[in-house]
mmCIF file of C-alpha atoms and ligand atoms in Angstrom:
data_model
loop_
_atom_site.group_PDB
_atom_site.id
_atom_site.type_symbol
_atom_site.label_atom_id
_atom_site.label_comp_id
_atom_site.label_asym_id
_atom_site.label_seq_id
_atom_site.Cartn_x
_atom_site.Cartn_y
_atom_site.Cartn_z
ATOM 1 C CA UNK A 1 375.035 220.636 -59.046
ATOM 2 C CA UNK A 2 372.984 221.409 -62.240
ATOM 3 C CA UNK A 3 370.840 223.983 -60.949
ATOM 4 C CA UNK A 4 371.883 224.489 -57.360
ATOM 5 C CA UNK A 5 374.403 227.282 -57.302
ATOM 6 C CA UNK A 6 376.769 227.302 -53.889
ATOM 7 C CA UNK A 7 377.917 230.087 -52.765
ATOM 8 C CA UNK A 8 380.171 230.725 -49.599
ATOM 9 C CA UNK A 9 380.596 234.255 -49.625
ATOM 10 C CA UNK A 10 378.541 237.281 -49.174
ATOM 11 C CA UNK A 11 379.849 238.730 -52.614
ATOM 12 C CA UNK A 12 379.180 236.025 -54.701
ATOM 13 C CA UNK A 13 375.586 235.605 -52.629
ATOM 14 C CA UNK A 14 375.039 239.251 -53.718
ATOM 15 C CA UNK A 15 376.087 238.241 -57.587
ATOM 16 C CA UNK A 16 373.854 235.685 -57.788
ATOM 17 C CA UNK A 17 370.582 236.651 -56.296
ATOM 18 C CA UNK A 18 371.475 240.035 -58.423
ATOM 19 C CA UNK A 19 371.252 237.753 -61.794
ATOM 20 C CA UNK A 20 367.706 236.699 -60.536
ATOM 21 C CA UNK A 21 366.626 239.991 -59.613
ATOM 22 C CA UNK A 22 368.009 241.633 -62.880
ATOM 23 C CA UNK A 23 365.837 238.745 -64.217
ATOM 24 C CA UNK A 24 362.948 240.247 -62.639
ATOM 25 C CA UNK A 25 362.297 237.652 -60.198
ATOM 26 C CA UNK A 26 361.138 237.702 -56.590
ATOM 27 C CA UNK A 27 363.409 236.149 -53.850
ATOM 28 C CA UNK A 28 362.493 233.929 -50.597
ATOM 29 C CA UNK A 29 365.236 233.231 -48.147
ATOM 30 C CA UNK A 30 365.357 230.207 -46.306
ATOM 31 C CA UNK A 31 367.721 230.385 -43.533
ATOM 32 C CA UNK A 32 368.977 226.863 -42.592
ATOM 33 C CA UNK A 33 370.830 224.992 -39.954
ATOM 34 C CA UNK A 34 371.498 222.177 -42.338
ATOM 35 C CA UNK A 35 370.820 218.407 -41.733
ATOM 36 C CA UNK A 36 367.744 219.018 -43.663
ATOM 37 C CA UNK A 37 364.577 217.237 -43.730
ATOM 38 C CA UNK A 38 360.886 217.542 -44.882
ATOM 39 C CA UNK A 39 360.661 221.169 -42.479
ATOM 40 C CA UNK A 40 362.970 222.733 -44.524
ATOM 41 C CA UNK A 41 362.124 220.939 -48.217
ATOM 42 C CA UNK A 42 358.296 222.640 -47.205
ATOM 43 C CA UNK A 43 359.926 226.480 -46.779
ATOM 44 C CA UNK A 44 361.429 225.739 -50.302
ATOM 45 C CA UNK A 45 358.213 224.755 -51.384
ATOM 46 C CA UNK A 46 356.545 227.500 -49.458
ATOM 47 C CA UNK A 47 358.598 229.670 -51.372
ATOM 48 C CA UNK A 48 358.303 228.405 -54.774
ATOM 49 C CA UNK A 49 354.172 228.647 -54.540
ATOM 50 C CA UNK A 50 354.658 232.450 -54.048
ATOM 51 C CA UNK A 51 356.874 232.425 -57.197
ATOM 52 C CA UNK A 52 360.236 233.295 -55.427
ATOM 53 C CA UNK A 53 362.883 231.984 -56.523
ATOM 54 C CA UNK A 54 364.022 230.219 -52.967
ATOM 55 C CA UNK A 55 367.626 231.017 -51.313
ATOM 56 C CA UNK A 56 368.750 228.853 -48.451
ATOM 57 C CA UNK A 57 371.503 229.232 -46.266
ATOM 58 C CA UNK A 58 372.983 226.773 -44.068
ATOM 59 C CA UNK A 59 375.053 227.553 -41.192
ATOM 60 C CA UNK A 60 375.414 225.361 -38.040
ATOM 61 C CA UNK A 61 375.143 229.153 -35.867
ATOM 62 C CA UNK A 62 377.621 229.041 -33.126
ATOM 63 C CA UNK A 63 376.341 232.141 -31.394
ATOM 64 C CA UNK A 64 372.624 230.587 -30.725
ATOM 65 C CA UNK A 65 373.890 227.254 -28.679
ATOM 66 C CA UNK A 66 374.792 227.550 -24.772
ATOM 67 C CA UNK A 67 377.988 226.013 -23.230
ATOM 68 C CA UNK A 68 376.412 222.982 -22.500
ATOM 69 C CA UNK A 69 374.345 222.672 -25.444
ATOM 70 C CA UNK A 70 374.823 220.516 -28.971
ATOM 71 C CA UNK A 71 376.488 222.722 -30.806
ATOM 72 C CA UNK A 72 379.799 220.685 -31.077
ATOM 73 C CA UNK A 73 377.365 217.352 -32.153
ATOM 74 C CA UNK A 74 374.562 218.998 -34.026
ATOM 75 C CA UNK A 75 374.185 217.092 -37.297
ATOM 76 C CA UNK A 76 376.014 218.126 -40.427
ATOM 77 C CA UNK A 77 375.689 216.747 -43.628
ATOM 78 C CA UNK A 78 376.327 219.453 -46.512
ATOM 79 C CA UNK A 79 376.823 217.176 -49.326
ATOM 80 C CA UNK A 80 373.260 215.876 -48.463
ATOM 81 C CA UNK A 81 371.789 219.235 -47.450
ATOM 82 C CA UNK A 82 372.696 220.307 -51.323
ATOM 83 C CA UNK A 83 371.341 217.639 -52.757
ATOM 84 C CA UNK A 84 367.870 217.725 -50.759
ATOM 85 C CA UNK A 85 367.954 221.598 -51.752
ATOM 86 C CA UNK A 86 368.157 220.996 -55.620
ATOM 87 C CA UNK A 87 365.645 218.279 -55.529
ATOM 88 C CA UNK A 88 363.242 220.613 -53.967
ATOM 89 C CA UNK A 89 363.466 223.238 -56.035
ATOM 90 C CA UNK A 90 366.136 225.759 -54.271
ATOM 91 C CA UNK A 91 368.389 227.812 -56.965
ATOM 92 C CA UNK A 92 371.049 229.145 -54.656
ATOM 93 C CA UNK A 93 372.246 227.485 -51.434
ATOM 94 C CA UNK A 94 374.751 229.816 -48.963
ATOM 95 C CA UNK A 95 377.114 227.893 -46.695
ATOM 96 C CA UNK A 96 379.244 230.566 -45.083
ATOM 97 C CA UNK A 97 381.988 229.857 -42.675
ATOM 98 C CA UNK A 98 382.600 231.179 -39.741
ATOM 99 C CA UNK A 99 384.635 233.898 -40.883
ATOM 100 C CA UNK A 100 382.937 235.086 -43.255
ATOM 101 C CA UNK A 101 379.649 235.525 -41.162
ATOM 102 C CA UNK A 102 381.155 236.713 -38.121
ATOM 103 C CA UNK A 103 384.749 238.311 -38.974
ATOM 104 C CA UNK A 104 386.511 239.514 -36.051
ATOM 105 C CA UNK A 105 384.988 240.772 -33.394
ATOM 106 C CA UNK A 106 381.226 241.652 -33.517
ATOM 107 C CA UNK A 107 379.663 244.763 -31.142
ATOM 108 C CA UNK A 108 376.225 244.640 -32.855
ATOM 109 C CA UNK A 109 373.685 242.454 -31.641
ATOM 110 C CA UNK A 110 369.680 242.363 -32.697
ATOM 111 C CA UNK A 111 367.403 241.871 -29.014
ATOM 112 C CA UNK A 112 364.105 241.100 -29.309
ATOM 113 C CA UNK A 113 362.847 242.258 -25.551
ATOM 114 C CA UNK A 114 359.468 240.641 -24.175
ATOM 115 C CA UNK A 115 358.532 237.569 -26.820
ATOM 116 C CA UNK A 116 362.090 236.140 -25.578
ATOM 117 C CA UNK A 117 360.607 236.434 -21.474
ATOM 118 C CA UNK A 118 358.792 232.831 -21.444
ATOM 119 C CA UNK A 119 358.807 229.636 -22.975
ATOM 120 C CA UNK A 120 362.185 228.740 -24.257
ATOM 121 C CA UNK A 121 363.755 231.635 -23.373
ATOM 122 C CA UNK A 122 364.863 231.237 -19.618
ATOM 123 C CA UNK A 123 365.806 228.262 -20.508
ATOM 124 C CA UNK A 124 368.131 229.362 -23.218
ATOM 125 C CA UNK A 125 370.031 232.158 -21.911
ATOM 126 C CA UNK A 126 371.121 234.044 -25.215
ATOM 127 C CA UNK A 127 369.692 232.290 -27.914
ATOM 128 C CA UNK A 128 367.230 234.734 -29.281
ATOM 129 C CA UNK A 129 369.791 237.141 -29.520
ATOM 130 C CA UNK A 130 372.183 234.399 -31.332
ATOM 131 C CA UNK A 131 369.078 233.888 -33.622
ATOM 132 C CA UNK A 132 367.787 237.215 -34.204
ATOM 133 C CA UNK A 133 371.655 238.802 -34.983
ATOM 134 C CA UNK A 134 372.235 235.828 -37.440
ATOM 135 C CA UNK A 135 368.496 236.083 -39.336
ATOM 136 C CA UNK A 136 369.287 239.713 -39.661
ATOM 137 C CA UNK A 137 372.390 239.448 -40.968
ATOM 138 C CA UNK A 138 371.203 236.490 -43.730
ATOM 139 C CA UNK A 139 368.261 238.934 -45.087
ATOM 140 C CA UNK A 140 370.780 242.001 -45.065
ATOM 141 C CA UNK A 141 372.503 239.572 -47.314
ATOM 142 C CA UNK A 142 370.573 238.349 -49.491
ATOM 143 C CA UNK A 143 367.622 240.994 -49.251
ATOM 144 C CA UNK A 144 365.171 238.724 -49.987
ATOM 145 C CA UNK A 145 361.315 240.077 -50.474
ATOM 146 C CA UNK A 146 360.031 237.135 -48.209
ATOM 147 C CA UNK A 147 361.945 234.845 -45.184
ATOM 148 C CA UNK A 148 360.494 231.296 -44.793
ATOM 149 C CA UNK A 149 360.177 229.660 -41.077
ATOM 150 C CA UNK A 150 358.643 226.944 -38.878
ATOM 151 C CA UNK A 151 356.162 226.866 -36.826
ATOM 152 C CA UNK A 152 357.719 224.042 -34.997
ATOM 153 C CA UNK A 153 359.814 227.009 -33.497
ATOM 154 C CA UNK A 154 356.554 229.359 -32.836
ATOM 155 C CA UNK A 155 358.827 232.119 -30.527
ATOM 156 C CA UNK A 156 361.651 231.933 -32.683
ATOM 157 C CA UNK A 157 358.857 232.873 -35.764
ATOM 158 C CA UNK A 158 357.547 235.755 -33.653
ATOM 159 C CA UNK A 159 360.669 237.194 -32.490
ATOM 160 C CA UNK A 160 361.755 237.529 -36.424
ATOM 161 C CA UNK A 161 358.784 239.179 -37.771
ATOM 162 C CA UNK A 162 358.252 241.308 -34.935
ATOM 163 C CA UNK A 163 362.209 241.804 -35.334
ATOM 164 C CA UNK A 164 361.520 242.941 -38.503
ATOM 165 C CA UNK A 165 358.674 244.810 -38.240
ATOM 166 C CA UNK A 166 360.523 246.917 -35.726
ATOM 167 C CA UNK A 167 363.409 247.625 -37.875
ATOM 168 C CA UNK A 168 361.264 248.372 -40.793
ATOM 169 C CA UNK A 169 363.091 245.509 -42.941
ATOM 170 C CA UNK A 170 361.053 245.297 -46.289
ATOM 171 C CA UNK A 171 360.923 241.950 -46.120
ATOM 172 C CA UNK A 172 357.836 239.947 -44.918
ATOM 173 C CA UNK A 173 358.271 236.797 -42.767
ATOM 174 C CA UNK A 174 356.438 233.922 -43.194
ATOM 175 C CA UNK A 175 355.552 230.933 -40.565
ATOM 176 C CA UNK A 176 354.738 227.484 -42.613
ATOM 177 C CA UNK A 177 352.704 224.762 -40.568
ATOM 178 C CA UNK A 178 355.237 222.386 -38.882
ATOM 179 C CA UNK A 179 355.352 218.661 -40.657
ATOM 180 C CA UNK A 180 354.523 215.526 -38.383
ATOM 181 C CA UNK A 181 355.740 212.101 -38.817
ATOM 182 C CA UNK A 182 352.580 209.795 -39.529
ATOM 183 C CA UNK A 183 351.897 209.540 -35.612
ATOM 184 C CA UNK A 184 352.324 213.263 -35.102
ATOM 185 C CA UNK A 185 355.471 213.926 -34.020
ATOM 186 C CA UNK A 186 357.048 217.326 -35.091
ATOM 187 C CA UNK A 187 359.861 216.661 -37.497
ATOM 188 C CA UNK A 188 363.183 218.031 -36.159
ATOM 189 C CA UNK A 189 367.035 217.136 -36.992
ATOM 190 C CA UNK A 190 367.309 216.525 -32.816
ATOM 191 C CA UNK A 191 364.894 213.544 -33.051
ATOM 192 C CA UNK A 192 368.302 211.464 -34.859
ATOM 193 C CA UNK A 193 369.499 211.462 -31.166
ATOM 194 C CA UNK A 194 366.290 209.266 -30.377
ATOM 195 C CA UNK A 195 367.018 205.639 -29.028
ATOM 196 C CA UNK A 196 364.124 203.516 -30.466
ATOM 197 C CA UNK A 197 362.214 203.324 -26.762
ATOM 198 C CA UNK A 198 362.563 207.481 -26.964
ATOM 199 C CA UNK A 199 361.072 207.803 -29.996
ATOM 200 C CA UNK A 200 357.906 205.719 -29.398
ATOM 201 C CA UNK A 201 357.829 208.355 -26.292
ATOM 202 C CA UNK A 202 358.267 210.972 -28.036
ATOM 203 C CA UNK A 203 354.984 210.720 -29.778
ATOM 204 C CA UNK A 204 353.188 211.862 -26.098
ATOM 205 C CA UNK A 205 354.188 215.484 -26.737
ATOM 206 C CA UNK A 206 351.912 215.752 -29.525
ATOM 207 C CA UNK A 207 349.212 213.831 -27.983
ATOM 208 C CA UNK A 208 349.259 216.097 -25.117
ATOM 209 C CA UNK A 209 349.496 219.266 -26.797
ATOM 210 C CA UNK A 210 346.265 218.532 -28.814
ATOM 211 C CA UNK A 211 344.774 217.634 -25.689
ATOM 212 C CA UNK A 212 345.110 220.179 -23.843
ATOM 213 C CA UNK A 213 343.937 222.598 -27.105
ATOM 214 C CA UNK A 214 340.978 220.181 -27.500
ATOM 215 C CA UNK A 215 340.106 220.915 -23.702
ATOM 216 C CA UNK A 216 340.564 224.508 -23.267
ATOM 217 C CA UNK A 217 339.372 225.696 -26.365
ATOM 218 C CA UNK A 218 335.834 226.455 -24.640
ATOM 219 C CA UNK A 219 337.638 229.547 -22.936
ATOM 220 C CA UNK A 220 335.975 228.511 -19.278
ATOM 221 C CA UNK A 221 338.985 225.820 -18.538
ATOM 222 C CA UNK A 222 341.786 227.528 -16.636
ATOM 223 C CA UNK A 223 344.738 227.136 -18.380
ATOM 224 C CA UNK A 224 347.580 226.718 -15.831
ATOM 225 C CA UNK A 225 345.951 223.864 -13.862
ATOM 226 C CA UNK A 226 345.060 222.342 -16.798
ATOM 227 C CA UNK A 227 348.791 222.524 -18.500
ATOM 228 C CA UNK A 228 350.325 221.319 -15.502
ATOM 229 C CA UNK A 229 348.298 218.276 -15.683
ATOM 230 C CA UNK A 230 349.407 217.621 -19.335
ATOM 231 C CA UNK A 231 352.904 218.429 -17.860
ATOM 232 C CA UNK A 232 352.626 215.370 -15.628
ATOM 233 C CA UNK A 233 351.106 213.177 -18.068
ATOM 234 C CA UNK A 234 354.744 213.946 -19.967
ATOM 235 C CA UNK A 235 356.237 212.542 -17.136
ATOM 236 C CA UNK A 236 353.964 209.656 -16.751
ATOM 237 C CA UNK A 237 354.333 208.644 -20.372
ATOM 238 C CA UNK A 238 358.354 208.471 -19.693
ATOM 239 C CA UNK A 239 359.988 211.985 -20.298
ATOM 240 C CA UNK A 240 362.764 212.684 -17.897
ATOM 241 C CA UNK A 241 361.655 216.477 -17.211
ATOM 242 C CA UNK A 242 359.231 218.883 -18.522
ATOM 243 C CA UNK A 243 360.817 222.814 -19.069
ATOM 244 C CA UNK A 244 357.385 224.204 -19.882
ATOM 245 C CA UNK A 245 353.954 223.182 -20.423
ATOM 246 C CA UNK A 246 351.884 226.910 -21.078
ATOM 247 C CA UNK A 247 349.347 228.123 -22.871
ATOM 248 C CA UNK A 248 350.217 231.628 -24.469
ATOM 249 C CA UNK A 249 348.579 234.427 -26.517
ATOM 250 C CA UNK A 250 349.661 233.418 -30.305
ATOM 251 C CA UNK A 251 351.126 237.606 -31.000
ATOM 252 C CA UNK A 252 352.694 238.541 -27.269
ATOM 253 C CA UNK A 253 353.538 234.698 -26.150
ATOM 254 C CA UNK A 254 351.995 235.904 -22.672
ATOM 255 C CA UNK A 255 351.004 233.242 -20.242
ATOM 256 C CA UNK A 256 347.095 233.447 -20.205
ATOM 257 C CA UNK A 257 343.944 232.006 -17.834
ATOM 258 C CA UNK A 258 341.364 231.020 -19.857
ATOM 259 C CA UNK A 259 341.109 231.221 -23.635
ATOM 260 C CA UNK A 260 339.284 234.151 -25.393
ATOM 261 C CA UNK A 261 341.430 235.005 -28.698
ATOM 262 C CA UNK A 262 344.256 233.263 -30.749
ATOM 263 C CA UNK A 263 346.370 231.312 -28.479
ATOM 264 C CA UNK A 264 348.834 228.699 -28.969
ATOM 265 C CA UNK A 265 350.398 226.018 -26.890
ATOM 266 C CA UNK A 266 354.043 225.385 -26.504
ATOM 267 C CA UNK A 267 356.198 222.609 -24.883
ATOM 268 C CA UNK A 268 359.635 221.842 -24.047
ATOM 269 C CA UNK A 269 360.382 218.986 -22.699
ATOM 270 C CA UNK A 270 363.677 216.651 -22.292
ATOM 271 C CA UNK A 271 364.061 212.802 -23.127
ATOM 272 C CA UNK A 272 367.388 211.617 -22.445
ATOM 273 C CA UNK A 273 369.865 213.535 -24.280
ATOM 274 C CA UNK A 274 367.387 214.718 -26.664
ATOM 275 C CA UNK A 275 365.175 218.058 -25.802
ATOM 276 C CA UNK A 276 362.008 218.215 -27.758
ATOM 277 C CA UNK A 277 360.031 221.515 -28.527
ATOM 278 C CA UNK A 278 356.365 221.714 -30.193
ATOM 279 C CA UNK A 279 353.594 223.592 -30.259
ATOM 280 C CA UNK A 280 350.015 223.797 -31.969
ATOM 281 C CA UNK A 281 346.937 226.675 -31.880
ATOM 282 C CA UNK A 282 344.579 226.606 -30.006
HETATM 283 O O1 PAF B 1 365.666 227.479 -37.002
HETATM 284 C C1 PAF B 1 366.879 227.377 -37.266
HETATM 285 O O2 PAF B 1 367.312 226.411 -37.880
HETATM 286 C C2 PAF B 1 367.838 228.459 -36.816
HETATM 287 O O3 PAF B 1 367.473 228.979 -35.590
HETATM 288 C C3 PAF B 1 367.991 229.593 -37.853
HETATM 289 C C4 PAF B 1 366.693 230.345 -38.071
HETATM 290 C C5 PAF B 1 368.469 229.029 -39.182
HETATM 291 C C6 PAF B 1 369.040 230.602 -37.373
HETATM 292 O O4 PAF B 1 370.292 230.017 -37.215
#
């Protein structure tokens, strides 16, 4: 790597965003899962238009998957991942192990009560909690001034900046729009585990969610009858089962009736082994 320094240790992650900040530079974290696509090259991006110099870490996050979830399959691909990251732009990548970001046993965990209520969150017993304790302990880390996140995962974006409002971290969070293929669907390192047939599916989640904002947009059209409709025409286009179909306020991620401020829609939905999750404003 030329101008892609790894690091794999919170020491030498300290050393070298230290050279850039003796340099005088502003930082932007990226925290990563890896198997990177066009998402994450945008956060780099995202960060280099603000003039930070951008810091990614990856780190397939044990603590944020359930039993039964991917964790054991979830794409890796580090060679790859660094050589996306220097192409973008990134200066300093972080790919911790295990040990190093969780060494023996740890009694501290970051909740982020209320956001984590709806949408994904019954549904994924623990994984805010997985999220929020890793995220905190990446910008403790690097102490970035700015973090860099999807929208594609709108309630993970709120529970880290309200996470860090309410711990007074200096450090401001930033949600970047979510990148579409061509026919609109969100671009995620799950959609590898469509078959060809899913994929052409898969494009209905889109199409419904900017129905549905296209239709209730006037504020008179009640929301819940409405969302369960687009919630059946998931299932009518050939999704297996639909976790949530609701139309939230965009800050609290309440369920509301009829839009009359900044709202946002947000699915989950499964297609064979794959789940999908998007969302767009209303
Ligand atoms: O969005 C992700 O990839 C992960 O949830 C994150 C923020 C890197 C924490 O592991």
């Amino acid at each position: 790597m030329k101008d892609l320094t790894v690091v794999r240790t919170v020491a030498d992650l300290r050393h070298a965003v230290g050279e850039f900040r003796a340099a005088g530079r502003t930082i932007g974290m990226i925290p990563t899962m890896g198997a990177l696509h066009e998402g994450h090259t945008s956060l780099v991006q995202g960060a280099l238009d603000r003039g930070d110099v951008p810091v990614a870490s990856i780190f397939v996050n044990p603590t944020q998957f359930g039993p039964n979830e991917d964790f054991a399959a979830y794409p890796r691909d580090e060679a790859g991942d660094f050589a996306k990251l220097e192409a973008a732009g990134c200066r300093i990548a972080y790919a911790p192990g295990v040990e190093e970001m969780y060494p023996g046993p740890q009694l501290t965990t970051v909740t982020v009560a209320g956001l984590t209520d709806g949408l994904c969150g019954p549904f994924r017993p623990g994984h805010f909690q997985g999220v929020a304790t890793v995220v905190c302990k990446f910008l403790i880390m690097a102490m970035p001034d700015r973090g860099y996140f999807g929208e594609k995962d709108y309630q993970q974006l709120q529970v880290l900046k309200r996470m860090a409002h309410d711990l007074a971290m200096p450090i401001e969070i930033i949600g970047m729009p979510t990148i579409r293929e061509p026919d609109g669907l969100a671009i995620s390192s799950r959609n590898r585990y469509l078959s060809p047939q899913e994929r052409k599916i898969a494009i209905a989640m889109y199409r419904e969610l900017t129905a549905l904002a296209a239709n209730v947009r006037d504020g008179r059209t009640p929301c819940a009858k409405a969302a369960a409709e687009s919630a059946q025409a998931l299932l009518a286009a050939g999704f297996d089962k639909v976790e949530y179909f609701d139309v939230v306020d965009a800050e609290s991620l309440a369920p509301i009736e009829r839009v009359a401020g900044p709202a946002r829609i947000a699915a989950a939905a499964r297609l064979g082994r794959t789940r999908l999750i998007d969302n767009v404003a209303v």
